[in-house]
Amino acid sequence: MTGAAALRATHARAALGVTVAAVAIATLLPAPGAAAKAAVLAALVAVLGLPHGAVDHLEGQTLLAPRVGRAWWLVFGALYVAAATVVVAAWLLWPPGLLVGFLLLAAGHFGAEDVAADPAAPRGPLRVLEAGLRGAIPVLGPVLFHPERTGELFAYLLPGSSAAGVQAVLVPLAWGAPVFAGALAAFAVIAWASGRRGTAVEVLALTVAVGVLPPLLAFVVYFCLWHAPRHTLTVAARLSPADARRGLIRFARAAWPLTLVTIAAGTLAWWGLTGAVNAVPAAIATVFVGLAALTVPHVVLAALHARSHIATAT
Ligand SMILES: CC1=C(/C=C/C(C)=C/C=C/C(C)=C/C=O)C(C)(C)CCC1
Ligand SMILES: [Fe+2]
């Protein structure tokens, strides 16, 4: 039998090792081309990132089955697809609003899950502050540390905008980079001093990764190495509280069908888009607009789960 805490510790060590290796490789080798970065993004998000959301139906079953009975999956599927469709439609109608909303929601989701996986995290307002700061690393970090490259990527998600136009908005924000880096360094020092050494090292490593790596690769590092495996371990522990390894097997069995469906849908969307734009912008738009569409129902379910957890714990 394998305990959930032991698996979490193994994950943190492995993720840290790969993050440090990615930073070292990036400083030694020449930067990869745009097509290589987009291919790495699409492949790793599909294989390592998507499965953690492809088990949302388990949450849906817990919430809906007591209310609507055996047809829970029909109601769940309809609600999930409707939410995703509304996001894509709203994105087409008002792209800047949706992009900003997505970035804020993502930072909140990332931070909340990182803090939830950290038994030594504080409670109360300090917890919210810590979640905001940690969640901002993968989202605000690229904007502040690489405004030009991030502006180019955001432009792919804002139909009708130009890279120069978006960069003109982001580049003036770069004064915030040293402030943000300073806040993260201060957090790491406080975390270290209060005995949370793992958290301190993780925050420093992720800050350096976001500072050094191109935005797409930094996102892959955070999302595929830290966020998705962490969520996976949480779900695995829920599926088999006594034996986390068995929980992982159950997780894999539950995740593969919807992962494959989502990959197929994404490939179709990318193929459709390549008629209108080049393959690289089409891949980036497919990955991020697709993630945004799935993130809304995914985050709502994670929040509902956290709420029911608090309600049963108190
Ligand atoms: C678009 C874009 C970014 C933001 C991506 C986000 C915010 C993804 C969120 C995914 C989520 C929330 C998945 C759920 O589990 C970056 C990396 C800042 C820079 C490159 C372009
Ligand atoms: Fe997630």
CSV table of C-alpha atoms and ligand atoms in Angstrom, one decimal:
chain,number,residue,atom,x,y,z
A,1,MET,CA,0.0,0.0,0.0
A,2,THR,CA,1.2,3.5,-0.8
A,3,GLY,CA,0.2,6.5,1.2
A,4,ALA,CA,-1.1,9.7,-0.4
A,5,ALA,CA,1.5,11.8,1.5
A,6,ALA,CA,4.4,9.7,0.3
A,7,LEU,CA,3.2,10.0,-3.3
A,8,ARG,CA,2.8,13.8,-2.9
A,9,ALA,CA,6.4,14.0,-1.6
A,10,THR,CA,7.7,11.8,-4.5
A,11,HIS,CA,5.8,14.0,-7.0
A,12,ALA,CA,7.2,17.3,-5.6
A,13,ARG,CA,10.8,15.9,-5.8
A,14,ALA,CA,10.3,14.7,-9.4
A,15,ALA,CA,8.6,17.9,-10.5
A,16,LEU,CA,11.3,20.0,-8.9
A,17,GLY,CA,14.0,17.9,-10.6
A,18,VAL,CA,12.5,18.2,-14.1
A,19,THR,CA,11.8,21.9,-13.6
A,20,VAL,CA,15.5,22.6,-12.7
A,21,ALA,CA,16.6,20.4,-15.6
A,22,ALA,CA,14.3,22.3,-18.0
A,23,VAL,CA,15.8,25.6,-16.8
A,24,ALA,CA,19.3,24.3,-17.2
A,25,ILE,CA,18.7,22.9,-20.7
A,26,ALA,CA,17.0,26.2,-21.7
A,27,THR,CA,20.0,28.2,-20.7
A,28,LEU,CA,22.5,25.8,-22.5
A,29,LEU,CA,20.6,25.2,-25.7
A,30,PRO,CA,19.4,27.7,-28.4
A,31,ALA,CA,15.7,28.6,-28.0
A,32,PRO,CA,13.4,26.2,-30.0
A,33,GLY,CA,11.5,27.6,-33.0
A,34,ALA,CA,7.8,28.6,-32.8
A,35,ALA,CA,6.5,25.4,-34.3
A,36,ALA,CA,8.5,23.2,-31.9
A,37,LYS,CA,7.2,25.1,-28.9
A,38,ALA,CA,3.6,24.9,-30.1
A,39,ALA,CA,4.0,21.1,-30.8
A,40,VAL,CA,5.5,20.6,-27.3
A,41,LEU,CA,2.6,22.6,-25.8
A,42,ALA,CA,-0.1,20.7,-27.6
A,43,ALA,CA,1.4,17.3,-27.1
A,44,LEU,CA,2.2,17.7,-23.4
A,45,VAL,CA,-1.0,19.5,-22.5
A,46,ALA,CA,-3.0,16.7,-24.3
A,47,VAL,CA,-1.1,13.8,-22.6
A,48,LEU,CA,-0.2,15.2,-19.2
A,49,GLY,CA,-2.7,18.1,-18.6
A,50,LEU,CA,-6.0,17.0,-20.0
A,51,PRO,CA,-6.5,13.8,-17.9
A,52,HIS,CA,-6.8,15.8,-14.7
A,53,GLY,CA,-10.0,17.4,-16.1
A,54,ALA,CA,-11.2,14.3,-17.8
A,55,VAL,CA,-12.4,12.9,-14.4
A,56,ASP,CA,-14.7,15.8,-13.7
A,57,HIS,CA,-17.6,13.5,-14.5
A,58,LEU,CA,-16.9,11.6,-11.2
A,59,GLU,CA,-17.5,14.9,-9.4
A,60,GLY,CA,-20.6,15.4,-11.5
A,61,GLN,CA,-21.9,12.0,-10.6
A,62,THR,CA,-21.5,12.7,-6.8
A,63,LEU,CA,-23.3,15.9,-7.2
A,64,LEU,CA,-26.0,14.9,-9.6
A,65,ALA,CA,-26.8,11.3,-9.1
A,66,PRO,CA,-28.7,11.9,-5.8
A,67,ARG,CA,-30.7,14.6,-7.4
A,68,VAL,CA,-31.5,13.2,-10.9
A,69,GLY,CA,-30.8,9.5,-10.6
A,70,ARG,CA,-29.3,7.3,-13.4
A,71,ALA,CA,-29.6,10.0,-16.1
A,72,TRP,CA,-26.9,12.0,-14.2
A,73,TRP,CA,-24.4,11.7,-17.0
A,74,LEU,CA,-26.9,13.1,-19.6
A,75,VAL,CA,-27.5,16.2,-17.4
A,76,PHE,CA,-23.8,16.5,-16.6
A,77,GLY,CA,-22.7,16.2,-20.2
A,78,ALA,CA,-25.3,18.7,-21.3
A,79,LEU,CA,-24.3,21.2,-18.6
A,80,TYR,CA,-20.6,20.8,-19.2
A,81,VAL,CA,-20.9,21.2,-23.0
A,82,ALA,CA,-23.3,24.1,-22.6
A,83,ALA,CA,-20.8,25.9,-20.3
A,84,ALA,CA,-17.9,25.3,-22.7
A,85,THR,CA,-20.0,26.5,-25.7
A,86,VAL,CA,-21.0,29.7,-23.8
A,87,VAL,CA,-17.3,30.4,-23.1
A,88,VAL,CA,-16.3,29.9,-26.8
A,89,ALA,CA,-19.3,32.0,-28.0
A,90,ALA,CA,-18.5,34.8,-25.5
A,91,TRP,CA,-14.8,34.6,-26.5
A,92,LEU,CA,-15.8,35.3,-30.1
A,93,LEU,CA,-18.1,38.2,-29.0
A,94,TRP,CA,-15.8,39.9,-26.6
A,95,PRO,CA,-12.3,38.4,-26.7
A,96,PRO,CA,-10.4,40.9,-24.4
A,97,GLY,CA,-13.0,40.5,-21.6
A,98,LEU,CA,-12.9,36.7,-21.8
A,99,LEU,CA,-9.1,36.6,-21.9
A,100,VAL,CA,-8.8,38.7,-18.8
A,101,GLY,CA,-11.5,36.7,-17.0
A,102,PHE,CA,-9.8,33.5,-18.0
A,103,LEU,CA,-6.4,34.7,-16.7
A,104,LEU,CA,-7.9,35.7,-13.3
A,105,LEU,CA,-9.9,32.4,-13.0
A,106,ALA,CA,-6.8,30.4,-13.9
A,107,ALA,CA,-4.6,32.2,-11.3
A,108,GLY,CA,-7.3,31.6,-8.7
A,109,HIS,CA,-7.7,27.9,-9.6
A,110,PHE,CA,-3.9,27.3,-9.7
A,111,GLY,CA,-3.3,29.1,-6.4
A,112,ALA,CA,-6.2,27.5,-4.6
A,113,GLU,CA,-5.1,24.0,-5.6
A,114,ASP,CA,-1.4,24.6,-4.7
A,115,VAL,CA,-2.4,25.8,-1.3
A,116,ALA,CA,-5.0,23.0,-0.8
A,117,ALA,CA,-2.2,20.4,-1.4
A,118,ASP,CA,0.0,22.0,1.2
A,119,PRO,CA,-0.9,20.9,4.8
A,120,ALA,CA,1.3,23.6,6.3
A,121,ALA,CA,-0.4,26.5,4.4
A,122,PRO,CA,-2.0,29.1,6.7
A,123,ARG,CA,-5.7,29.6,7.2
A,124,GLY,CA,-7.9,32.7,6.8
A,125,PRO,CA,-6.9,35.8,4.9
A,126,LEU,CA,-3.2,34.8,4.7
A,127,ARG,CA,-4.2,31.6,2.8
A,128,VAL,CA,-6.1,33.7,0.2
A,129,LEU,CA,-3.1,36.0,-0.1
A,130,GLU,CA,-0.7,33.0,-0.5
A,131,ALA,CA,-3.1,31.4,-3.1
A,132,GLY,CA,-3.2,34.7,-5.1
A,133,LEU,CA,0.6,35.0,-5.1
A,134,ARG,CA,1.4,31.4,-6.0
A,135,GLY,CA,-1.4,31.3,-8.6
A,136,ALA,CA,0.0,34.4,-10.2
A,137,ILE,CA,3.4,32.8,-10.9
A,138,PRO,CA,2.4,30.9,-14.1
A,139,VAL,CA,-0.2,33.5,-15.2
A,140,LEU,CA,1.2,37.0,-14.3
A,141,GLY,CA,4.8,35.9,-14.5
A,142,PRO,CA,5.0,35.5,-18.3
A,143,VAL,CA,3.2,38.9,-18.7
A,144,LEU,CA,5.6,40.8,-16.5
A,145,PHE,CA,8.9,38.9,-17.3
A,146,HIS,CA,8.3,38.4,-21.1
A,147,PRO,CA,5.7,41.1,-22.2
A,148,GLU,CA,6.8,41.0,-25.8
A,149,ARG,CA,6.5,37.3,-26.3
A,150,THR,CA,3.4,37.0,-24.2
A,151,GLY,CA,1.8,39.9,-26.2
A,152,GLU,CA,2.4,38.0,-29.4
A,153,LEU,CA,0.7,34.9,-27.9
A,154,PHE,CA,-2.2,36.9,-26.5
A,155,ALA,CA,-2.7,38.4,-30.0
A,156,TYR,CA,-3.4,34.9,-31.4
A,157,LEU,CA,-6.3,34.7,-28.9
A,158,LEU,CA,-7.7,38.2,-29.8
A,159,PRO,CA,-9.1,38.1,-33.3
A,160,GLY,CA,-8.6,41.4,-35.1
A,161,SER,CA,-5.7,42.5,-32.8
A,162,SER,CA,-2.1,42.9,-33.8
A,163,ALA,CA,0.9,41.7,-31.8
A,164,ALA,CA,2.2,45.2,-31.7
A,165,GLY,CA,-1.1,46.5,-30.3
A,166,VAL,CA,-1.2,43.9,-27.4
A,167,GLN,CA,2.5,44.5,-26.7
A,168,ALA,CA,1.9,48.2,-26.4
A,169,VAL,CA,-0.5,47.4,-23.5
A,170,LEU,CA,1.8,44.8,-21.8
A,171,VAL,CA,5.3,46.3,-22.1
A,172,PRO,CA,4.5,49.3,-19.8
A,173,LEU,CA,3.5,46.7,-17.2
A,174,ALA,CA,7.0,45.4,-17.0
A,175,TRP,CA,7.9,47.8,-14.2
A,176,GLY,CA,5.9,45.3,-12.0
A,177,ALA,CA,8.5,42.5,-12.8
A,178,PRO,CA,11.0,43.4,-10.0
A,179,VAL,CA,8.1,44.1,-7.6
A,180,PHE,CA,6.6,40.7,-8.3
A,181,ALA,CA,9.9,38.9,-8.1
A,182,GLY,CA,10.7,40.7,-4.8
A,183,ALA,CA,7.3,39.6,-3.4
A,184,LEU,CA,7.9,36.0,-4.4
A,185,ALA,CA,11.4,36.1,-2.9
A,186,ALA,CA,10.1,37.5,0.3
A,187,PHE,CA,7.4,34.8,0.4
A,188,ALA,CA,10.1,32.1,-0.1
A,189,VAL,CA,12.2,33.5,2.8
A,190,ILE,CA,9.2,33.6,5.1
A,191,ALA,CA,8.1,30.1,4.1
A,192,TRP,CA,11.7,28.8,4.6
A,193,ALA,CA,11.9,30.5,8.0
A,194,SER,CA,8.6,29.0,9.1
A,195,GLY,CA,9.8,25.5,8.3
A,196,ARG,CA,8.0,25.2,4.9
A,197,ARG,CA,11.2,24.5,3.0
A,198,GLY,CA,9.5,22.5,0.2
A,199,THR,CA,7.1,25.3,-0.5
A,200,ALA,CA,10.0,27.9,-0.5
A,201,VAL,CA,12.1,25.9,-3.0
A,202,GLU,CA,9.0,25.2,-5.2
A,203,VAL,CA,8.1,28.9,-5.4
A,204,LEU,CA,11.7,29.9,-6.1
A,205,ALA,CA,12.1,27.2,-8.8
A,206,LEU,CA,8.9,28.1,-10.5
A,207,THR,CA,9.7,31.8,-10.4
A,208,VAL,CA,13.1,31.2,-12.0
A,209,ALA,CA,11.5,28.8,-14.6
A,210,VAL,CA,8.9,31.5,-15.6
A,211,GLY,CA,11.7,34.1,-15.7
A,212,VAL,CA,14.0,32.0,-17.9
A,213,LEU,CA,11.8,29.8,-20.1
A,214,PRO,CA,9.8,31.1,-23.0
A,215,PRO,CA,6.1,31.6,-21.9
A,216,LEU,CA,4.7,28.5,-23.6
A,217,LEU,CA,7.4,26.2,-22.1
A,218,ALA,CA,7.0,27.8,-18.7
A,219,PHE,CA,3.3,27.1,-18.9
A,220,VAL,CA,4.0,23.5,-19.9
A,221,VAL,CA,6.3,23.1,-16.9
A,222,TYR,CA,3.8,24.5,-14.4
A,223,PHE,CA,0.6,22.9,-15.9
A,224,CYS,CA,1.9,19.5,-16.8
A,225,LEU,CA,4.5,18.9,-14.0
A,226,TRP,CA,2.9,20.6,-11.0
A,227,HIS,CA,-0.8,21.5,-11.4
A,228,ALA,CA,-2.2,18.4,-13.3
A,229,PRO,CA,-0.3,15.8,-11.3
A,230,ARG,CA,-1.3,17.4,-8.0
A,231,HIS,CA,-4.9,17.4,-8.9
A,232,THR,CA,-4.5,13.8,-10.1
A,233,LEU,CA,-3.1,12.8,-6.7
A,234,THR,CA,-6.0,14.5,-4.9
A,235,VAL,CA,-8.5,12.6,-7.1
A,236,ALA,CA,-6.6,9.3,-6.7
A,237,ALA,CA,-6.6,9.7,-2.9
A,238,ARG,CA,-10.3,10.3,-3.0
A,239,LEU,CA,-10.9,7.2,-5.2
A,240,SER,CA,-8.9,4.9,-3.0
A,241,PRO,CA,-8.2,6.6,0.4
A,242,ALA,CA,-6.3,3.6,1.8
A,243,ASP,CA,-4.0,2.9,-1.2
A,244,ALA,CA,-3.0,5.8,-3.4
A,245,ARG,CA,-1.4,3.6,-6.0
A,246,ARG,CA,-4.7,1.8,-6.5
A,247,GLY,CA,-6.3,5.2,-6.7
A,248,LEU,CA,-4.0,6.2,-9.5
A,249,ILE,CA,-5.0,3.1,-11.5
A,250,ARG,CA,-8.7,3.9,-11.0
A,251,PHE,CA,-7.9,7.5,-12.0
A,252,ALA,CA,-6.3,6.3,-15.3
A,253,ARG,CA,-9.3,4.1,-16.0
A,254,ALA,CA,-11.7,6.9,-15.4
A,255,ALA,CA,-9.7,9.5,-17.3
A,256,TRP,CA,-8.8,8.0,-20.6
A,257,PRO,CA,-12.1,8.0,-22.5
A,258,LEU,CA,-12.8,11.8,-22.1
A,259,THR,CA,-9.1,12.6,-22.6
A,260,LEU,CA,-9.3,10.9,-26.0
A,261,VAL,CA,-12.6,12.6,-26.9
A,262,THR,CA,-11.1,16.0,-26.0
A,263,ILE,CA,-8.0,15.3,-28.0
A,264,ALA,CA,-10.1,14.4,-31.0
A,265,ALA,CA,-12.3,17.5,-30.6
A,266,GLY,CA,-9.1,19.7,-30.3
A,267,THR,CA,-7.6,18.1,-33.4
A,268,LEU,CA,-10.8,18.9,-35.4
A,269,ALA,CA,-10.9,22.5,-34.1
A,270,TRP,CA,-7.2,23.0,-35.0
A,271,TRP,CA,-7.7,21.5,-38.4
A,272,GLY,CA,-10.8,23.8,-39.0
A,273,LEU,CA,-8.8,26.8,-37.8
A,274,THR,CA,-5.8,26.1,-40.1
A,275,GLY,CA,-8.1,27.2,-43.0
A,276,ALA,CA,-8.2,30.7,-41.6
A,277,VAL,CA,-4.8,31.1,-39.9
A,278,ASN,CA,-1.3,29.5,-39.9
A,279,ALA,CA,-0.8,26.2,-38.1
A,280,VAL,CA,1.1,27.6,-35.1
A,281,PRO,CA,-1.4,30.4,-34.2
A,282,ALA,CA,-4.2,27.9,-34.8
A,283,ALA,CA,-2.5,25.4,-32.4
A,284,ILE,CA,-2.0,28.0,-29.7
A,285,ALA,CA,-5.6,29.3,-30.1
A,286,THR,CA,-7.0,25.8,-30.0
A,287,VAL,CA,-5.0,24.9,-26.8
A,288,PHE,CA,-5.9,28.0,-24.8
A,289,VAL,CA,-9.4,28.7,-26.0
A,290,GLY,CA,-10.1,25.0,-25.5
A,291,LEU,CA,-8.6,25.1,-22.0
A,292,ALA,CA,-10.7,28.2,-21.2
A,293,ALA,CA,-13.8,26.5,-22.3
A,294,LEU,CA,-13.1,23.4,-20.2
A,295,THR,CA,-11.7,25.5,-17.3
A,296,VAL,CA,-15.0,27.1,-16.4
A,297,PRO,CA,-17.0,23.9,-15.7
A,298,HIS,CA,-13.7,22.3,-14.2
A,299,VAL,CA,-13.2,25.2,-11.8
A,300,VAL,CA,-16.9,25.3,-10.8
A,301,LEU,CA,-16.8,21.6,-10.0
A,302,ALA,CA,-13.5,22.0,-8.0
A,303,ALA,CA,-15.1,24.8,-6.0
A,304,LEU,CA,-18.3,22.8,-5.4
A,305,HIS,CA,-16.2,19.9,-4.2
A,306,ALA,CA,-14.1,22.2,-1.9
A,307,ARG,CA,-17.4,23.6,-0.5
A,308,SER,CA,-18.9,20.2,0.2
A,309,HIS,CA,-15.6,19.1,1.7
A,310,ILE,CA,-15.7,22.1,4.1
A,311,ALA,CA,-19.4,21.4,4.9
A,312,THR,CA,-18.7,17.8,5.8
A,313,ALA,CA,-15.6,18.7,7.8
A,314,THR,CA,-17.3,21.3,10.0
B,1,LIG,C1,-3.0,32.1,-22.8
B,1,LIG,C2,-1.5,32.2,-22.4
B,1,LIG,C3,-1.2,32.1,-21.1
B,1,LIG,C4,-2.2,31.6,-20.0
B,1,LIG,C5,-2.7,30.4,-20.0
B,1,LIG,C6,-3.6,30.0,-18.9
B,1,LIG,C7,-4.1,31.0,-17.9
B,1,LIG,C8,-4.1,28.7,-18.9
B,1,LIG,C9,-5.0,28.1,-17.9
B,1,LIG,C10,-5.3,26.8,-17.9
B,1,LIG,C11,-6.2,26.2,-16.8
B,1,LIG,C12,-6.8,27.1,-15.8
B,1,LIG,C13,-6.4,24.9,-16.8
B,1,LIG,C14,-7.2,24.2,-15.7
B,1,LIG,O1,-6.8,23.3,-15.1
B,1,LIG,C15,0.2,32.3,-20.6
B,1,LIG,C16,0.8,31.0,-20.1
B,1,LIG,C17,0.2,33.2,-19.4
B,1,LIG,C18,1.1,32.9,-21.6
B,1,LIG,C19,0.9,32.4,-23.0
B,1,LIG,C20,-0.5,32.6,-23.4
B,2,FE,FE,-7.1,22.2,-13.0
